[in-house]
Amino acid sequence: MDIKIILGAIAVVIGMLGYLFYIRGILKGEVKPHAFTWSVWGILTSIAFIAQVVEGGGPGAWVTGATAVMSFVFATVGLGASSRVYIKKDDWIIFIFTLLAIPVWFVTENSLWAVVLITIIDAVAFAPTFRKAYNHPTTESTWTYFLSGTKFLVGILALESFNTITVLYPASLVVANGAFVAMVIYRRHKSSNIVE
């Protein structure tokens, strides 16, 4: 069997394992997904998936496609009453900005600039979840984000075509997820040391 197919499958399994942690946290009432972030991630990972497929990404694109589907699932869950309390006025501004920037991708005829644009939009879309987790570090699953970074790292190794268009977006997700996990762990540690 081709090693790229094996790595592509492993990346998807790692991603699904991470989502199980997230689902478990949601069911226990601990994890509160931010609807805006997950909605934008769903749109962007769908776009990135299409770009990877068109550019010959092969099995390395599978994890991006699976992530798009699950992002829409968590966006829907994030619309629930218990998660809506974390949506602030600034989040609306970021959400509208990201949604308005997405059509630019469609009119961008240069695939590289399109991927650069969705990578930037993705980073901006992370801001509401980052802010929420900074203020409420127990409302996110560090395992989910750690495994998300890991799945995209494995997904990069599974790509059949290595170029900026196929690698930039998943590489940015490896970095963003790693930074997010480090911040949440730091904030939990800091919070646990506060004496009331």
Coordinates of N, CA and C in Angstrom, one line a residue:
M1 N 0.9 -1.2 0.0 CA 0.0 0.0 0.0 C 0.9 1.2 0.0
D2 N 0.5 2.3 -0.7 CA 1.2 3.5 -0.8 C 1.3 4.2 0.6
I3 N 2.5 4.7 0.9 CA 2.7 5.3 2.2 C 1.9 6.6 2.4
K4 N 1.6 7.3 1.3 CA 0.8 8.5 1.3 C -0.6 8.2 1.7
I5 N -1.1 7.1 1.2 CA -2.5 6.7 1.6 C -2.6 6.3 3.1
I6 N -1.5 5.6 3.5 CA -1.5 5.3 5.0 C -1.4 6.6 5.8
L7 N -0.5 7.5 5.4 CA -0.4 8.7 6.2 C -1.7 9.6 6.1
G8 N -2.4 9.6 5.0 CA -3.6 10.3 4.8 C -4.7 9.7 5.7
A9 N -4.7 8.4 5.8 CA -5.7 7.8 6.7 C -5.4 8.0 8.2
I10 N -4.1 8.0 8.5 CA -3.7 8.2 9.9 C -4.1 9.6 10.3
A11 N -3.9 10.6 9.4 CA -4.2 12.0 9.7 C -5.7 12.1 10.0
V12 N -6.5 11.5 9.2 CA -8.0 11.5 9.4 C -8.3 10.9 10.8
V13 N -7.7 9.7 11.1 CA -8.0 9.0 12.4 C -7.6 9.9 13.5
I14 N -6.4 10.6 13.5 CA -6.0 11.5 14.5 C -7.0 12.6 14.7
G15 N -7.4 13.1 13.6 CA -8.4 14.2 13.6 C -9.7 13.7 14.3
M16 N -10.2 12.6 13.9 CA -11.4 12.1 14.5 C -11.3 11.8 16.0
L17 N -10.1 11.3 16.4 CA -9.8 11.1 17.8 C -9.9 12.4 18.6
G18 N -9.3 13.5 18.0 CA -9.4 14.8 18.6 C -10.8 15.3 18.7
Y19 N -11.6 15.0 17.7 CA -13.0 15.4 17.8 C -13.8 14.6 18.8
L20 N -13.4 13.4 19.1 CA -14.1 12.6 20.2 C -13.9 13.3 21.5
F21 N -12.7 13.8 21.8 CA -12.4 14.6 23.0 C -13.3 15.8 23.0
Y22 N -13.5 16.5 21.9 CA -14.3 17.7 21.8 C -15.8 17.4 22.1
I23 N -16.2 16.3 21.4 CA -17.6 15.9 21.6 C -17.9 15.5 23.1
R24 N -17.0 14.8 23.6 CA -17.1 14.4 25.0 C -17.2 15.6 25.9
G25 N -16.3 16.6 25.7 CA -16.4 17.8 26.5 C -17.7 18.6 26.3
I26 N -18.2 18.6 25.1 CA -19.5 19.3 24.8 C -20.6 18.6 25.6
L27 N -20.6 17.2 25.5 CA -21.7 16.5 26.2 C -21.6 16.6 27.7
K28 N -20.4 16.8 28.3 CA -20.2 17.0 29.7 C -20.5 18.5 30.1
G29 N -20.7 19.3 29.1 CA -21.0 20.7 29.4 C -19.7 21.5 29.7
E30 N -18.6 21.0 29.4 CA -17.3 21.7 29.7 C -16.8 22.5 28.5
V31 N -16.9 22.0 27.3 CA -16.4 22.6 26.1 C -17.6 23.4 25.5
K32 N -17.3 24.7 25.1 CA -18.2 25.5 24.5 C -17.7 26.1 23.2
P33 N -18.0 25.4 22.0 CA -17.4 25.9 20.8 C -18.0 27.3 20.4
H34 N -17.1 28.1 19.8 CA -17.5 29.4 19.4 C -18.0 29.3 17.9
A35 N -19.3 29.6 17.8 CA -20.0 29.4 16.5 C -19.3 30.1 15.3
F36 N -18.9 31.3 15.6 CA -18.3 32.2 14.5 C -17.0 31.5 14.0
T37 N -16.1 31.2 14.9 CA -14.8 30.6 14.5 C -15.1 29.3 13.8
W38 N -15.9 28.4 14.3 CA -16.1 27.1 13.6 C -16.8 27.3 12.3
S39 N -17.7 28.3 12.1 CA -18.3 28.5 10.8 C -17.3 28.9 9.8
V40 N -16.5 29.9 10.1 CA -15.5 30.4 9.2 C -14.5 29.2 8.9
W41 N -14.1 28.5 9.9 CA -13.2 27.4 9.6 C -13.8 26.4 8.7
G42 N -15.1 26.1 8.8 CA -15.8 25.2 7.9 C -15.7 25.7 6.4
I43 N -16.0 27.0 6.3 CA -15.9 27.6 4.9 C -14.5 27.5 4.4
L44 N -13.5 27.9 5.2 CA -12.1 28.0 4.7 C -11.5 26.6 4.5
T45 N -11.8 25.7 5.3 CA -11.2 24.4 5.1 C -11.9 23.7 3.9
S46 N -13.1 24.1 3.6 CA -13.7 23.6 2.4 C -13.0 24.1 1.1
I47 N -12.7 25.4 1.2 CA -11.9 26.1 0.1 C -10.6 25.5 0.0
A48 N -9.9 25.3 1.1 CA -8.5 24.7 1.1 C -8.5 23.3 0.6
F49 N -9.6 22.5 0.9 CA -9.7 21.2 0.5 C -9.8 21.2 -1.1
I50 N -10.6 22.0 -1.6 CA -10.8 22.1 -3.1 C -9.5 22.5 -3.7
A51 N -8.8 23.5 -3.1 CA -7.5 23.9 -3.7 C -6.5 22.8 -3.6
Q52 N -6.5 22.0 -2.5 CA -5.5 20.9 -2.4 C -5.8 19.8 -3.5
V53 N -7.1 19.5 -3.6 CA -7.5 18.5 -4.6 C -7.1 18.9 -6.0
V54 N -7.4 20.2 -6.4 CA -7.1 20.7 -7.7 C -5.6 20.7 -7.9
E55 N -4.8 21.0 -6.9 CA -3.3 21.0 -7.0 C -2.7 19.7 -6.9
G56 N -3.5 18.6 -6.8 CA -2.9 17.2 -6.7 C -2.4 16.8 -5.3
G57 N -3.1 17.3 -4.3 CA -2.7 17.0 -2.9 C -2.8 15.5 -2.5
G58 N -3.7 14.8 -3.2 CA -3.9 13.4 -2.9 C -4.4 13.1 -1.5
P59 N -4.0 12.0 -0.9 CA -4.4 11.6 0.4 C -4.2 12.7 1.5
G60 N -3.2 13.5 1.3 CA -3.0 14.6 2.2 C -4.1 15.6 2.4
A61 N -5.0 15.6 1.4 CA -6.1 16.5 1.4 C -7.3 15.9 2.2
W62 N -7.3 14.6 2.4 CA -8.4 14.0 3.1 C -8.7 14.6 4.5
V63 N -7.6 14.9 5.2 CA -7.8 15.5 6.6 C -8.4 16.9 6.5
T64 N -8.1 17.6 5.4 CA -8.7 18.9 5.3 C -10.2 18.8 5.0
G65 N -10.6 17.9 4.2 CA -12.0 17.6 3.9 C -12.8 17.2 5.1
A66 N -12.2 16.3 5.9 CA -12.9 15.8 7.1 C -13.0 16.9 8.1
T67 N -12.0 17.8 8.2 CA -12.1 18.9 9.1 C -13.2 19.9 8.7
A68 N -13.4 20.1 7.4 CA -14.4 21.0 6.9 C -15.8 20.5 7.4
V69 N -16.0 19.2 7.3 CA -17.3 18.6 7.7 C -17.5 18.8 9.2
M70 N -16.5 18.5 10.0 CA -16.6 18.6 11.5 C -16.7 20.0 11.9
S71 N -16.1 20.9 11.2 CA -16.2 22.4 11.6 C -17.6 22.8 11.5
F72 N -18.4 22.4 10.5 CA -19.8 22.8 10.3 C -20.6 22.2 11.5
V73 N -20.3 21.0 11.9 CA -21.0 20.3 13.0 C -20.8 21.1 14.2
F74 N -19.5 21.5 14.5 CA -19.3 22.3 15.8 C -19.8 23.7 15.7
A75 N -19.9 24.3 14.5 CA -20.5 25.6 14.4 C -22.0 25.5 14.8
T76 N -22.6 24.5 14.3 CA -24.1 24.3 14.7 C -24.2 24.1 16.2
V77 N -23.4 23.3 16.8 CA -23.4 23.2 18.2 C -23.2 24.5 18.9
G78 N -22.2 25.3 18.4 CA -21.9 26.6 19.0 C -23.0 27.6 19.0
L79 N -24.0 27.3 18.2 CA -25.2 28.2 18.2 C -26.1 28.0 19.3
G80 N -25.9 27.0 20.1 CA -26.7 26.7 21.3 C -26.6 27.7 22.3
A81 N -27.6 27.8 23.1 CA -27.7 28.9 24.1 C -26.5 29.0 25.0
S82 N -26.0 27.8 25.5 CA -24.9 27.9 26.4 C -23.6 28.4 25.8
S83 N -23.4 28.3 24.5 CA -22.2 28.8 23.9 C -22.4 30.2 23.4
R84 N -23.6 30.6 23.1 CA -23.8 32.0 22.6 C -23.3 33.1 23.6
V85 N -23.3 32.8 24.9 CA -22.9 33.8 25.9 C -21.5 34.3 25.6
Y86 N -20.7 33.5 24.9 CA -19.3 33.8 24.7 C -19.1 34.7 23.4
I87 N -20.2 35.0 22.7 CA -20.1 35.9 21.5 C -20.2 37.3 22.0
K88 N -19.1 38.1 21.7 CA -19.0 39.5 22.0 C -19.1 40.4 20.8
K89 N -19.2 41.7 21.0 CA -19.3 42.6 19.9 C -18.2 42.5 18.9
D90 N -16.9 42.5 19.5 CA -15.7 42.3 18.6 C -15.8 41.1 17.8
D91 N -16.4 40.0 18.3 CA -16.5 38.8 17.5 C -17.4 39.0 16.3
W92 N -18.4 39.8 16.4 CA -19.3 40.1 15.2 C -18.4 40.8 14.2
I93 N -17.6 41.8 14.6 CA -16.8 42.5 13.6 C -15.8 41.6 12.9
I94 N -15.2 40.7 13.7 CA -14.2 39.7 13.1 C -15.0 38.8 12.1
F95 N -16.2 38.3 12.6 CA -17.0 37.4 11.8 C -17.4 38.0 10.4
I96 N -17.9 39.2 10.5 CA -18.3 39.9 9.3 C -17.1 40.2 8.4
F97 N -15.9 40.6 9.0 CA -14.7 40.8 8.2 C -14.3 39.5 7.4
T98 N -14.3 38.4 8.1 CA -13.9 37.2 7.5 C -14.9 36.7 6.4
L99 N -16.2 36.9 6.7 CA -17.1 36.6 5.6 C -17.0 37.5 4.4
L100 N -16.7 38.7 4.6 CA -16.6 39.7 3.5 C -15.3 39.4 2.7
A101 N -14.3 38.9 3.4 CA -13.0 38.6 2.7 C -13.1 37.3 1.9
I102 N -14.0 36.4 2.2 CA -14.1 35.1 1.5 C -14.4 35.3 0.0
P103 N -15.3 36.2 -0.4 CA -15.6 36.4 -1.8 C -14.3 36.9 -2.6
V104 N -13.4 37.6 -1.9 CA -12.2 38.0 -2.6 C -11.4 36.7 -3.1
W105 N -11.5 35.6 -2.3 CA -10.9 34.4 -2.7 C -11.4 33.9 -4.1
F106 N -12.7 34.1 -4.2 CA -13.4 33.6 -5.5 C -12.9 34.4 -6.7
V107 N -12.6 35.6 -6.5 CA -12.3 36.4 -7.7 C -10.7 36.5 -7.9
T108 N -10.0 35.9 -6.9 CA -8.6 35.9 -7.0 C -8.2 34.8 -8.0
E109 N -7.6 35.1 -9.1 CA -7.3 34.2 -10.1 C -5.9 33.4 -9.8
N110 N -5.1 34.0 -8.9 CA -3.9 33.4 -8.6 C -4.1 32.5 -7.4
S111 N -3.9 31.2 -7.6 CA -4.1 30.2 -6.5 C -3.3 30.5 -5.3
L112 N -2.0 30.9 -5.4 CA -1.2 31.2 -4.3 C -1.7 32.3 -3.4
W113 N -2.2 33.4 -4.1 CA -2.7 34.5 -3.3 C -4.0 34.1 -2.6
A114 N -4.8 33.2 -3.3 CA -6.0 32.8 -2.7 C -5.7 32.0 -1.4
V115 N -4.7 31.1 -1.4 CA -4.4 30.3 -0.2 C -3.8 31.2 0.8
V116 N -3.0 32.2 0.4 CA -2.4 33.2 1.4 C -3.6 33.9 2.1
L117 N -4.6 34.3 1.3 CA -5.7 35.0 1.8 C -6.5 34.2 2.8
I118 N -6.8 32.9 2.5 CA -7.6 32.1 3.4 C -6.8 31.7 4.6
T119 N -5.5 31.7 4.5 CA -4.7 31.4 5.7 C -4.7 32.6 6.7
I120 N -4.7 33.8 6.1 CA -4.9 35.0 7.0 C -6.2 35.1 7.6
I121 N -7.3 34.8 6.8 CA -8.6 34.9 7.3 C -8.8 33.8 8.4
D122 N -8.2 32.7 8.2 CA -8.3 31.6 9.2 C -7.7 32.1 10.5
A123 N -6.6 32.7 10.5 CA -5.9 33.2 11.7 C -6.8 34.3 12.4
V124 N -7.4 35.2 11.6 CA -8.3 36.2 12.2 C -9.5 35.5 12.8
A125 N -10.0 34.5 12.1 CA -11.2 33.8 12.6 C -10.9 33.1 13.9
F126 N -9.7 32.8 14.2 CA -9.3 32.1 15.4 C -9.5 33.0 16.6
A127 N -9.4 34.4 16.4 CA -9.4 35.4 17.5 C -10.6 35.2 18.5
P128 N -11.8 35.0 18.0 CA -12.9 34.9 19.0 C -12.7 33.6 20.0
T129 N -12.3 32.5 19.4 CA -12.0 31.3 20.2 C -10.8 31.6 21.1
F130 N -9.8 32.2 20.6 CA -8.6 32.5 21.4 C -9.0 33.4 22.6
R131 N -9.7 34.5 22.3 CA -10.2 35.4 23.4 C -11.0 34.6 24.4
K132 N -12.0 33.8 23.9 CA -12.8 33.1 24.9 C -12.0 32.2 25.7
A133 N -11.1 31.4 25.1 CA -10.3 30.5 25.9 C -9.3 31.2 26.8
Y134 N -8.8 32.4 26.4 CA -7.9 33.1 27.3 C -8.7 33.5 28.6
N135 N -9.9 34.0 28.4 CA -10.7 34.4 29.6 C -11.3 33.2 30.3
H136 N -11.6 32.1 29.6 CA -12.3 31.0 30.2 C -11.5 29.7 29.7
P137 N -10.3 29.5 30.2 CA -9.5 28.4 29.6 C -10.0 27.0 29.8
T138 N -11.0 26.8 30.6 CA -11.6 25.4 30.7 C -12.7 25.1 29.7
T139 N -13.0 26.1 28.8 CA -14.1 25.9 27.9 C -13.6 25.4 26.5
E140 N -12.4 24.9 26.5 CA -11.8 24.3 25.2 C -11.0 23.1 25.6
S141 N -11.0 22.1 24.7 CA -10.2 20.9 24.9 C -8.8 21.0 24.3
T142 N -7.8 21.0 25.1 CA -6.4 21.1 24.6 C -6.1 19.9 23.8
W143 N -6.6 18.7 24.1 CA -6.4 17.5 23.4 C -6.8 17.6 21.9
T144 N -8.0 18.2 21.8 CA -8.6 18.4 20.4 C -7.6 19.3 19.6
Y145 N -7.2 20.4 20.1 CA -6.3 21.3 19.3 C -4.9 20.7 19.1
F146 N -4.4 20.0 20.1 CA -3.1 19.3 20.0 C -3.2 18.3 18.8
L147 N -4.2 17.5 18.9 CA -4.4 16.5 17.8 C -4.7 17.1 16.5
S148 N -5.3 18.3 16.5 CA -5.6 19.0 15.2 C -4.3 19.4 14.6
G149 N -3.4 20.0 15.4 CA -2.1 20.3 14.8 C -1.3 19.1 14.4
T150 N -1.4 18.0 15.1 CA -0.7 16.8 14.7 C -1.3 16.2 13.4
K151 N -2.6 16.2 13.3 CA -3.2 15.6 12.1 C -2.8 16.4 10.9
F152 N -2.7 17.7 11.0 CA -2.3 18.5 9.8 C -0.8 18.3 9.5
L153 N 0.0 18.1 10.5 CA 1.4 17.7 10.3 C 1.5 16.4 9.5
V154 N 0.8 15.4 9.9 CA 0.8 14.1 9.2 C 0.2 14.3 7.8
G155 N -0.9 15.2 7.7 CA -1.5 15.4 6.4 C -0.5 16.1 5.5
I156 N 0.4 16.9 6.0 CA 1.4 17.5 5.1 C 2.3 16.4 4.5
L157 N 2.7 15.5 5.4 CA 3.6 14.4 5.0 C 2.9 13.5 4.0
A158 N 1.5 13.5 4.0 CA 0.8 12.6 3.1 C 0.5 13.3 1.7
L159 N 0.8 14.6 1.6 CA 0.6 15.3 0.3 C 1.4 14.7 -0.8
E160 N 0.8 14.5 -1.9 CA 1.6 14.0 -3.1 C 2.3 15.1 -3.9
S161 N 1.8 16.4 -3.7 CA 2.4 17.5 -4.3 C 2.7 18.5 -3.3
F162 N 4.0 18.8 -3.1 CA 4.5 19.7 -2.1 C 4.8 21.0 -2.7
N163 N 4.0 22.0 -2.5 CA 4.2 23.4 -3.0 C 3.5 24.3 -2.0
T164 N 3.8 25.6 -2.2 CA 3.2 26.6 -1.2 C 1.7 26.5 -1.2
I165 N 1.1 26.2 -2.3 CA -0.4 26.2 -2.3 C -0.9 25.0 -1.5
T166 N -0.3 23.9 -1.6 CA -0.8 22.7 -0.8 C -0.3 22.7 0.6
V167 N 0.8 23.3 0.9 CA 1.4 23.2 2.3 C 1.1 24.4 3.2
L168 N 1.0 25.6 2.7 CA 0.8 26.8 3.5 C -0.3 26.7 4.5
Y169 N -1.5 26.4 4.0 CA -2.7 26.4 4.9 C -2.5 25.4 6.1
P170 N -2.2 24.1 5.7 CA -2.1 23.2 6.9 C -0.9 23.5 7.8
A171 N 0.2 24.0 7.2 CA 1.3 24.4 8.1 C 0.9 25.5 9.1
S172 N 0.1 26.4 8.6 CA -0.3 27.5 9.5 C -1.2 27.0 10.6
L173 N -2.0 25.9 10.3 CA -2.8 25.3 11.3 C -2.0 24.5 12.4
V174 N -0.9 23.9 11.9 CA 0.0 23.3 12.9 C 0.5 24.3 13.9
V175 N 0.9 25.5 13.4 CA 1.5 26.5 14.3 C 0.4 27.1 15.1
A176 N -0.8 27.5 14.5 CA -1.9 28.1 15.3 C -2.4 27.2 16.4
N177 N -2.6 25.9 16.1 CA -3.1 25.0 17.1 C -2.1 24.8 18.2
G178 N -0.8 24.7 17.9 CA 0.2 24.6 18.9 C 0.3 25.8 19.8
A179 N 0.2 27.0 19.3 CA 0.2 28.2 20.1 C -1.0 28.3 20.9
F180 N -2.2 27.8 20.4 CA -3.4 27.9 21.2 C -3.3 26.9 22.4
V181 N -2.8 25.7 22.2 CA -2.7 24.7 23.3 C -1.8 25.3 24.3
A182 N -0.6 25.9 23.9 CA 0.3 26.5 24.9 C -0.4 27.6 25.7
M183 N -1.1 28.4 25.0 CA -1.8 29.5 25.8 C -2.8 29.0 26.7
V184 N -3.6 28.0 26.3 CA -4.7 27.4 27.2 C -4.0 26.8 28.5
I185 N -3.0 26.0 28.2 CA -2.3 25.3 29.4 C -1.7 26.4 30.3
Y186 N -1.1 27.4 29.7 CA -0.6 28.5 30.6 C -1.7 29.2 31.4
R187 N -2.8 29.5 30.7 CA -3.9 30.2 31.4 C -4.5 29.3 32.5
R188 N -4.6 28.0 32.2 CA -5.2 27.1 33.3 C -4.2 27.1 34.5
H189 N -2.9 27.0 34.2 CA -1.9 27.0 35.3 C -2.0 28.3 36.1
K190 N -2.0 29.4 35.3 CA -2.1 30.7 36.0 C -3.3 30.8 36.8
S191 N -4.5 30.4 36.3 CA -5.8 30.5 37.0 C -5.8 29.6 38.3
S192 N -5.1 28.5 38.2 CA -5.1 27.6 39.3 C -4.2 28.1 40.5
N193 N -3.3 29.0 40.2 CA -2.4 29.6 41.2 C -3.0 30.9 41.8
I194 N -4.1 31.3 41.3 CA -4.7 32.6 41.9 C -5.4 32.2 43.2
V195 N -5.1 32.9 44.2 CA -5.7 32.7 45.5 C -6.8 33.7 45.7
E196 N -8.0 33.3 46.0 CA -9.1 34.2 46.2 C -9.3 34.5 47.6

